[in-house]
Amino acid sequence: MPTRRDFIKVAAGTAVGTSMCAVLAEDVFAMTEQDTFEQDSFEQDSFEQDSFEQDSSKIPSHAAFGLDGLHGEAAKKKMFFGSATSENRIITDIPYRTALVRESGIIVPEYEMKWDIMRPSATTYNFADADFMINFARQNGLAVRGHTLCWHRALPSWFASTANSRNAAQLLTEHIATVCGRYKGRIHSWDVVNEAIEPTDRQTNGLRNSPWFRLLGESYIETAFRAAHQADPASLLVYNEYGVEFDDMQRSDAILNLLRRLKARNVPLHALGVQGHIRAADKAKFAANMQRFRTFLRDVAALGLSIIITELDCDDTALASNITARDEGVGGMYGDYCSVVMNEPAVIGIITWGLTDKYTSLNSTNPRADRLPQRPLPLDANMVRKNAWYALEYWFKNTTQRPRQTITSVAEERIAPTHRLRCVPHTHRSECAIQFTLERSEDVLLRLVDVRGQDVQILAQTRLEAGEHHVVLNYAPFPAGVYFCILQSPSFLVSEKILLQK
Ligand code: XIL
């Protein structure tokens, strides 16, 4: 039975954007005025809906969210599947958009959250594109990965002439505070630092000789993680890296040692992102190094970190032009890759770098000699499932169930009820009982959003102890309709649909 202390009453009449929105049990769910403020300004300036919303007849509804796509399969094992995408293709390509929502439970903006898009100048921000992506995700029941807060590439042209060793730390922390702060509670996981290791650069600890390293030394990595955690304590923070699959032990050792140093210094780091840009040309090399790759993943898991495959695709330049043979070669690599990563329980999800061959960036970064378009992704250019798709499906069906679900959506709640979050509207009063169970003490954010993904009310944001928690939402002030209650922490994000009736 819940204790009195566990019960939290939420006050009425307080949509976000008007005034303080929650009255909470004394010391349990404290929310500061500043938190409310941040939320307010976020609502006002960012989610004035854009052109996409005017086109809402074409948005797949939550009901269209696929149970039969890859994410539906992944969710049965408490894993997730998602893909990188971008604004233009979502707006212009309806068959693609439908496939994206059917197959994915989480999306990653391929460009929209990189510095060169977000930072037109040292003092200004462009949020429009990232806002679009986050709105789209919300409207379609998808989670979002943030990519990326600190990288040596995609830096704007002003960076080189503006950043120096005196202002670089401030530039970095301000950027992270602003961007993570704006999207606080909306990002499943952040790629906080991307690709910081490059042993061939011959710097201390195998670190890449990147602009950030030159300006700040190794400390920039810790600075970035601490700033991200401070701005968005409920988001899963990821160090994202490539080149751990093959025989370059110098690389993987340097990565592992970096993770160890960060953990030893108690840096808020929760997961390793393994990019997974593989090549059909490396089939034999991959097979020869599978055991090392397995050991690497196990060593990462032993640090208490989760692992996400963040950018999987398979370059087919080494394969002859025949389409069937190429699809078999690429699908075979997906299968080999999954046979390693799916068997490591710390791997919680797989993201492909694009969903369909139609938009793969490999055609520009690594074109085939015969000029045929590459076929590196699960769907072909007509959204038809290929061998790579079936390889992923096979492995999601045949992998072991993970202990905890880290994201769920409305659809998943139907597939695999976790009972982690339950929302039961009262039959007579305008009240809804919200109940959830934490397996351990966590920083949580609990909120009510409408069907467009707009925050209606922040119900709680604080650190909570393990155990069962109860919140009573008084929804008298809100119009009747469909809402979503979203509970997020660094280790999971669950949502439940609520039909509020008067
Ligand atoms: C890539 C995009 O896909 C390309 O279109 C762009 O030209 C360069 O960036 N690792 C990453 C991603 O973390 O952000 C990169 O994305 C691919 C490599």
Tab-separated table of C-alpha atoms and ligand atoms in Angstrom, residues 110-111 114 147 151 153 194-195 240 275 277 311 353 361 365, ligand 1:
chain	number	residue	atom	x	y	z
A	110	GLU	CA	21.234	13.581	-38.783
A	111	TYR	CA	22.098	17.305	-39.020
A	114	LYS	CA	24.992	19.833	-34.930
A	147	HIS	CA	23.399	14.416	-31.698
A	151	TRP	CA	32.460	17.123	-32.018
A	153	ARG	CA	33.447	18.191	-37.228
A	194	ASN	CA	31.549	12.413	-30.324
A	195	GLU	CA	34.733	10.792	-31.655
A	240	ASN	CA	29.812	8.129	-29.056
A	275	GLN	CA	28.525	3.957	-34.265
A	277	HIS	CA	29.655	2.103	-39.671
A	311	GLU	CA	24.803	4.732	-36.488
A	353	TRP	CA	22.156	5.814	-39.911
A	361	SER	CA	24.819	9.761	-46.840
A	365	THR	CA	30.804	10.408	-48.611
B	1	XIL	C1	27.438	12.526	-41.245
B	1	XIL	C2	26.242	12.756	-42.137
B	1	XIL	O1	25.517	11.582	-42.312
B	1	XIL	C3	26.746	13.259	-43.445
B	1	XIL	O2	25.690	13.522	-44.336
B	1	XIL	C4	27.601	14.497	-43.239
B	1	XIL	O3	28.179	14.856	-44.427
B	1	XIL	C5	28.697	14.246	-42.234
B	1	XIL	O4	28.138	13.725	-41.049
B	1	XIL	N1	29.685	10.029	-37.477
B	1	XIL	C6	28.723	10.829	-36.925
B	1	XIL	C7	27.687	11.429	-37.793
B	1	XIL	O5	28.651	10.971	-35.696
B	1	XIL	O6	27.247	12.687	-37.350
B	1	XIL	C8	28.154	11.547	-39.224
B	1	XIL	O7	27.073	12.005	-40.012
B	1	XIL	C9	28.710	10.240	-39.710
B	1	XIL	C10	29.883	9.828	-38.876
